Amino acid sequence: MRILHTSDWHIGRTFHGTSTIEPLRSVLTALVAEVIAREVDVVVVAGDIFDSATPAAEYYSVLTDTLRALHAAGAVVVMTSGNHDSATRLGFQAEFAGLAGIHICTRPENAATPITVTDEHGPVHFYGIPYLEPSLVRHLYPGTTLRTHEQVLANAMTDIRADLAERGGRSVVVSHCFAVGVPASDVERDITSGGIDLVPAEVFDGPDYVALGHIHSRNTISDRVRYSGAPLHYSFSEAGKPRGGWLFEVDATGLVPGRTEWVSLPIPRDLVVLTGELDDLLGDAQYARAESSWVSVVLTDRVRPMDGMRRLQERFPWCVRLDHRPVGADAASTETYTERLRGKDDQQIVADFLGYVRGGVGPTNFERRAIADAVADQTAAEALA
């Protein structure tokens, strides 16, 4: 049996204010083409199908079109809800979808009841664990301590192993969580605070393969425990990282060693981070490759250029982020804020502030006059109050 592991579609997410719906449509269309070309039997989606608990009607059409195409390709689909999804909305009419081989796992109490797909070697049991919020599921298990994600997933896996011991056969677990030791990008929102969302990989001992979601970059925890990542880049912290999914096989004895491979999906628009002074970025031919990419710029000019974003977008139309980090601006000071202000008048305080944010470059003569005029106006207004 050939199984494709994907996750974190995040239908409806925007990228710096720009809709990602059409790029995502094109990538999911490419995913369906890979399913057909590679004769995939089962497609797994490990949570965060939507980016919001209240997706717009347009976003449902993206999901419906993709599921229809996967069904037409002959693939069974097993998907779970993630922390971004509304389990109720995603699971609406899941029972009827299951009749068509589209299995949507959103009910915590059903985590140990598998979707069973049979091949020439017998059954393969897919256990879909929806995102488990401890405070929302502990009432299902009175007398069991369920305060952390590790505890709720360990509890679910105990039930799954018990069920599998009775059924026999091969198995795949699908879960949406933050496994210990995996670095997150800046788009994976913390499921909880204080680190209690971390789940040791040992919790998932037992199944032939564990398909994880929540981390947006591909990661291999072990040969049998992996993250596939998201199909699109949703943050500049993901620049340069591949997009796609894991294709693995199970035979009569379980996961086939050495047969798990990465299936790349197209990247509609690359992400590029450029660092330098404005004039260099605008004039240097080496940056031509970035003219058709999403661009994040870190300007190192000592003085923040006027109209920096507008000028950058003249060359880089898809520039969406600008940070100003002048050379020397990070120099540490041992003085407290109060100590730096002591004995200085208002004009000196403003001038020092400009120097601080510019890495030591103080106000120009024009700016000094403007500061003096502003301080004088304020002093006069206070005197008349």
Short mmCIF file of N, CA and C in Angstrom, two decimals, residues 42-135:
data_model
loop_
_atom_site.label_atom_id
_atom_site.label_comp_id
_atom_site.label_asym_id
_atom_site.label_seq_id
_atom_site.Cartn_x
_atom_site.Cartn_y
_atom_site.Cartn_z
N VAL A 42 -3.66 5.85 -0.36
CA VAL A 42 -4.25 6.60 0.74
C VAL A 42 -3.51 7.92 0.89
N VAL A 43 -4.26 9.01 1.04
CA VAL A 43 -3.69 10.33 1.33
C VAL A 43 -4.06 10.70 2.76
N VAL A 44 -3.05 11.04 3.55
CA VAL A 44 -3.24 11.41 4.95
C VAL A 44 -3.00 12.91 5.08
N VAL A 45 -3.88 13.61 5.80
CA VAL A 45 -3.71 15.04 6.07
C VAL A 45 -3.77 15.23 7.59
N ALA A 46 -2.62 15.56 8.19
CA ALA A 46 -2.50 15.57 9.65
C ALA A 46 -2.83 16.93 10.25
N GLY A 47 -4.07 17.36 10.12
CA GLY A 47 -4.56 18.53 10.84
C GLY A 47 -4.31 19.87 10.20
N ASP A 48 -5.01 20.89 10.76
CA ASP A 48 -5.00 22.26 10.25
C ASP A 48 -5.36 22.29 8.77
N ILE A 49 -6.53 21.76 8.49
CA ILE A 49 -7.06 21.79 7.13
C ILE A 49 -7.36 23.23 6.75
N PHE A 50 -8.05 23.93 7.64
CA PHE A 50 -8.33 25.35 7.47
C PHE A 50 -7.41 26.17 8.38
N ASP A 51 -7.32 27.45 8.10
CA ASP A 51 -6.52 28.32 8.95
C ASP A 51 -7.34 28.94 10.06
N SER A 52 -8.66 28.86 9.94
CA SER A 52 -9.55 29.50 10.90
C SER A 52 -10.66 28.54 11.29
N ALA A 53 -11.17 28.73 12.50
CA ALA A 53 -12.31 27.93 12.94
C ALA A 53 -13.60 28.32 12.23
N THR A 54 -13.60 29.47 11.55
CA THR A 54 -14.79 29.94 10.82
C THR A 54 -14.41 30.24 9.37
N PRO A 55 -14.07 29.23 8.59
CA PRO A 55 -13.64 29.47 7.21
C PRO A 55 -14.77 30.00 6.34
N ALA A 56 -14.41 30.84 5.38
CA ALA A 56 -15.39 31.39 4.44
C ALA A 56 -15.83 30.31 3.46
N ALA A 57 -16.97 30.56 2.81
CA ALA A 57 -17.52 29.59 1.86
C ALA A 57 -16.52 29.28 0.74
N GLU A 58 -15.76 30.29 0.32
CA GLU A 58 -14.77 30.11 -0.74
C GLU A 58 -13.73 29.05 -0.35
N TYR A 59 -13.41 29.01 0.93
CA TYR A 59 -12.38 28.07 1.39
C TYR A 59 -12.92 26.64 1.40
N TYR A 60 -14.20 26.49 1.69
CA TYR A 60 -14.80 25.16 1.62
C TYR A 60 -14.76 24.62 0.19
N SER A 61 -14.91 25.50 -0.77
CA SER A 61 -14.89 25.04 -2.16
C SER A 61 -13.51 24.50 -2.54
N VAL A 62 -12.44 25.10 -2.00
CA VAL A 62 -11.09 24.60 -2.26
C VAL A 62 -10.95 23.19 -1.72
N LEU A 63 -11.43 22.97 -0.50
CA LEU A 63 -11.36 21.64 0.10
C LEU A 63 -12.21 20.65 -0.67
N THR A 64 -13.44 21.05 -1.01
CA THR A 64 -14.34 20.15 -1.72
C THR A 64 -13.76 19.74 -3.07
N ASP A 65 -13.24 20.71 -3.81
CA ASP A 65 -12.67 20.40 -5.13
C ASP A 65 -11.50 19.44 -5.01
N THR A 66 -10.65 19.64 -4.00
CA THR A 66 -9.48 18.78 -3.83
C THR A 66 -9.89 17.37 -3.43
N LEU A 67 -10.84 17.26 -2.50
CA LEU A 67 -11.30 15.94 -2.08
C LEU A 67 -11.99 15.20 -3.22
N ARG A 68 -12.75 15.93 -4.00
CA ARG A 68 -13.42 15.31 -5.15
C ARG A 68 -12.39 14.76 -6.14
N ALA A 69 -11.33 15.54 -6.37
CA ALA A 69 -10.29 15.10 -7.30
C ALA A 69 -9.52 13.90 -6.76
N LEU A 70 -9.25 13.87 -5.46
CA LEU A 70 -8.56 12.73 -4.86
C LEU A 70 -9.43 11.47 -4.94
N HIS A 71 -10.71 11.65 -4.71
CA HIS A 71 -11.64 10.52 -4.82
C HIS A 71 -11.67 9.99 -6.25
N ALA A 72 -11.71 10.90 -7.21
CA ALA A 72 -11.72 10.49 -8.62
C ALA A 72 -10.43 9.78 -9.00
N ALA A 73 -9.34 10.13 -8.30
CA ALA A 73 -8.05 9.48 -8.57
C ALA A 73 -7.97 8.09 -7.95
N GLY A 74 -8.99 7.72 -7.18
CA GLY A 74 -9.03 6.39 -6.58
C GLY A 74 -8.38 6.30 -5.21
N ALA A 75 -8.04 7.44 -4.60
CA ALA A 75 -7.38 7.43 -3.31
C ALA A 75 -8.39 7.53 -2.17
N VAL A 76 -8.11 6.82 -1.10
CA VAL A 76 -8.83 7.01 0.16
C VAL A 76 -8.16 8.18 0.88
N VAL A 77 -8.96 9.01 1.56
CA VAL A 77 -8.42 10.16 2.29
C VAL A 77 -8.72 10.00 3.77
N VAL A 78 -7.69 10.22 4.60
CA VAL A 78 -7.85 10.23 6.05
C VAL A 78 -7.30 11.55 6.57
N MET A 79 -8.17 12.38 7.14
CA MET A 79 -7.71 13.67 7.65
C MET A 79 -8.22 13.89 9.06
N THR A 80 -7.45 14.66 9.83
CA THR A 80 -7.82 14.98 11.20
C THR A 80 -7.93 16.49 11.36
N SER A 81 -8.60 16.92 12.40
CA SER A 81 -8.68 18.34 12.72
C SER A 81 -7.44 18.76 13.51
N GLY A 82 -7.00 20.01 13.29
CA GLY A 82 -5.87 20.57 14.01
C GLY A 82 -6.31 21.67 14.94
N ASN A 83 -5.35 22.32 15.57
CA ASN A 83 -5.71 23.38 16.53
C ASN A 83 -6.30 24.61 15.87
N HIS A 84 -6.11 24.78 14.56
CA HIS A 84 -6.73 25.91 13.86
C HIS A 84 -8.17 25.60 13.44
N ASP A 85 -8.50 24.33 13.33
CA ASP A 85 -9.80 23.94 12.81
C ASP A 85 -10.89 23.98 13.87
N SER A 86 -12.12 24.15 13.41
CA SER A 86 -13.28 23.86 14.23
C SER A 86 -13.64 22.40 13.96
N ALA A 87 -13.49 21.55 14.99
CA ALA A 87 -13.78 20.13 14.80
C ALA A 87 -15.23 19.94 14.37
N THR A 88 -16.13 20.75 14.92
CA THR A 88 -17.56 20.61 14.59
C THR A 88 -17.81 20.94 13.13
N ARG A 89 -17.26 22.06 12.66
CA ARG A 89 -17.50 22.46 11.27
C ARG A 89 -16.82 21.51 10.30
N LEU A 90 -15.55 21.16 10.60
CA LEU A 90 -14.83 20.27 9.69
C LEU A 90 -15.49 18.90 9.64
N GLY A 91 -16.01 18.44 10.78
CA GLY A 91 -16.60 17.12 10.85
C GLY A 91 -18.05 17.04 10.44
N PHE A 92 -18.63 18.15 10.02
CA PHE A 92 -20.03 18.15 9.60
C PHE A 92 -20.23 17.18 8.44
N GLN A 93 -21.15 16.25 8.60
CA GLN A 93 -21.47 15.23 7.60
C GLN A 93 -20.29 14.30 7.31
N ALA A 94 -19.38 14.16 8.31
CA ALA A 94 -18.24 13.26 8.13
C ALA A 94 -18.69 11.82 7.89
N GLU A 95 -19.81 11.44 8.52
CA GLU A 95 -20.30 10.08 8.35
C GLU A 95 -20.63 9.78 6.90
N PHE A 96 -21.24 10.76 6.23
CA PHE A 96 -21.61 10.55 4.83
C PHE A 96 -20.38 10.61 3.93
N ALA A 97 -19.44 11.51 4.24
CA ALA A 97 -18.20 11.59 3.45
C ALA A 97 -17.44 10.27 3.53
N GLY A 98 -17.49 9.62 4.72
CA GLY A 98 -16.79 8.36 4.87
C GLY A 98 -17.28 7.28 3.94
N LEU A 99 -18.55 7.36 3.54
CA LEU A 99 -19.09 6.37 2.61
C LEU A 99 -18.41 6.46 1.25
N ALA A 100 -17.84 7.63 0.96
CA ALA A 100 -17.14 7.83 -0.32
C ALA A 100 -15.63 7.67 -0.16
N GLY A 101 -15.19 7.22 1.01
CA GLY A 101 -13.75 7.03 1.22
C GLY A 101 -13.03 8.29 1.64
N ILE A 102 -13.78 9.31 2.09
CA ILE A 102 -13.20 10.55 2.62
C ILE A 102 -13.45 10.53 4.12
N HIS A 103 -12.45 10.20 4.90
CA HIS A 103 -12.62 9.99 6.33
C HIS A 103 -12.08 11.19 7.11
N ILE A 104 -12.97 11.87 7.83
CA ILE A 104 -12.62 13.09 8.55
C ILE A 104 -12.73 12.81 10.04
N CYS A 105 -11.60 12.77 10.72
CA CYS A 105 -11.54 12.37 12.13
C CYS A 105 -11.50 13.61 13.02
N THR A 106 -12.60 13.87 13.71
CA THR A 106 -12.68 15.07 14.55
C THR A 106 -13.17 14.77 15.96
N ARG A 107 -13.56 13.54 16.25
CA ARG A 107 -14.15 13.20 17.54
C ARG A 107 -13.13 12.47 18.41
N PRO A 108 -12.72 13.08 19.53
CA PRO A 108 -11.70 12.47 20.39
C PRO A 108 -12.06 11.07 20.86
N GLU A 109 -13.33 10.85 21.14
CA GLU A 109 -13.74 9.53 21.66
C GLU A 109 -13.62 8.42 20.63
N ASN A 110 -13.40 8.80 19.35
CA ASN A 110 -13.27 7.79 18.31
C ASN A 110 -11.82 7.55 17.88
N ALA A 111 -10.87 8.13 18.60
CA ALA A 111 -9.47 8.04 18.19
C ALA A 111 -8.98 6.60 18.09
N ALA A 112 -9.50 5.71 18.94
CA ALA A 112 -9.06 4.32 18.94
C ALA A 112 -9.93 3.43 18.06
N THR A 113 -10.79 4.05 17.26
CA THR A 113 -11.60 3.30 16.29
C THR A 113 -11.04 3.60 14.91
N PRO A 114 -10.36 2.67 14.29
CA PRO A 114 -9.63 2.99 13.06
C PRO A 114 -10.48 3.00 11.81
N ILE A 115 -9.95 3.68 10.80
CA ILE A 115 -10.43 3.52 9.43
C ILE A 115 -9.57 2.41 8.85
N THR A 116 -10.18 1.36 8.40
CA THR A 116 -9.43 0.21 7.91
C THR A 116 -9.49 0.13 6.40
N VAL A 117 -8.31 0.10 5.79
CA VAL A 117 -8.18 -0.02 4.34
C VAL A 117 -7.46 -1.33 4.07
N THR A 118 -7.99 -2.13 3.16
CA THR A 118 -7.45 -3.47 2.92
C THR A 118 -6.72 -3.54 1.58
N ASP A 119 -5.56 -4.21 1.59
CA ASP A 119 -4.86 -4.51 0.35
C ASP A 119 -4.66 -6.01 0.26
N GLU A 120 -3.79 -6.45 -0.64
CA GLU A 120 -3.61 -7.89 -0.85
C GLU A 120 -3.01 -8.61 0.36
N HIS A 121 -2.43 -7.84 1.29
CA HIS A 121 -1.83 -8.44 2.47
C HIS A 121 -2.75 -8.39 3.69
N GLY A 122 -3.90 -7.78 3.55
CA GLY A 122 -4.81 -7.69 4.68
C GLY A 122 -5.10 -6.25 5.07
N PRO A 123 -5.54 -6.03 6.32
CA PRO A 123 -5.95 -4.69 6.74
C PRO A 123 -4.79 -3.79 7.16
N VAL A 124 -4.94 -2.50 6.86
CA VAL A 124 -4.09 -1.45 7.42
C VAL A 124 -5.01 -0.52 8.19
N HIS A 125 -4.76 -0.34 9.47
CA HIS A 125 -5.63 0.45 10.33
C HIS A 125 -5.08 1.87 10.49
N PHE A 126 -5.90 2.85 10.15
CA PHE A 126 -5.52 4.26 10.27
C PHE A 126 -6.25 4.85 11.48
N TYR A 127 -5.47 5.26 12.47
CA TYR A 127 -6.03 5.85 13.68
C TYR A 127 -5.85 7.37 13.60
N GLY A 128 -6.95 8.06 13.37
CA GLY A 128 -6.90 9.51 13.27
C GLY A 128 -7.16 10.17 14.62
N ILE A 129 -6.12 10.79 15.18
CA ILE A 129 -6.27 11.49 16.47
C ILE A 129 -6.49 12.97 16.18
N PRO A 130 -7.69 13.50 16.42
CA PRO A 130 -7.88 14.94 16.23
C PRO A 130 -7.07 15.71 17.26
N TYR A 131 -6.91 17.00 17.02
CA TYR A 131 -6.21 17.82 18.01
C TYR A 131 -6.94 17.71 19.35
N LEU A 132 -6.18 17.36 20.38
CA LEU A 132 -6.77 17.12 21.71
C LEU A 132 -6.40 18.25 22.66
N GLU A 133 -7.37 19.10 22.96
CA GLU A 133 -7.18 20.14 23.98
C GLU A 133 -7.52 19.53 25.33
N PRO A 134 -6.54 19.45 26.24
CA PRO A 134 -6.78 18.75 27.52
C PRO A 134 -8.05 19.18 28.24
N SER A 135 -8.29 20.49 28.29
CA SER A 135 -9.45 20.97 29.05
C SER A 135 -10.78 20.57 28.43
#
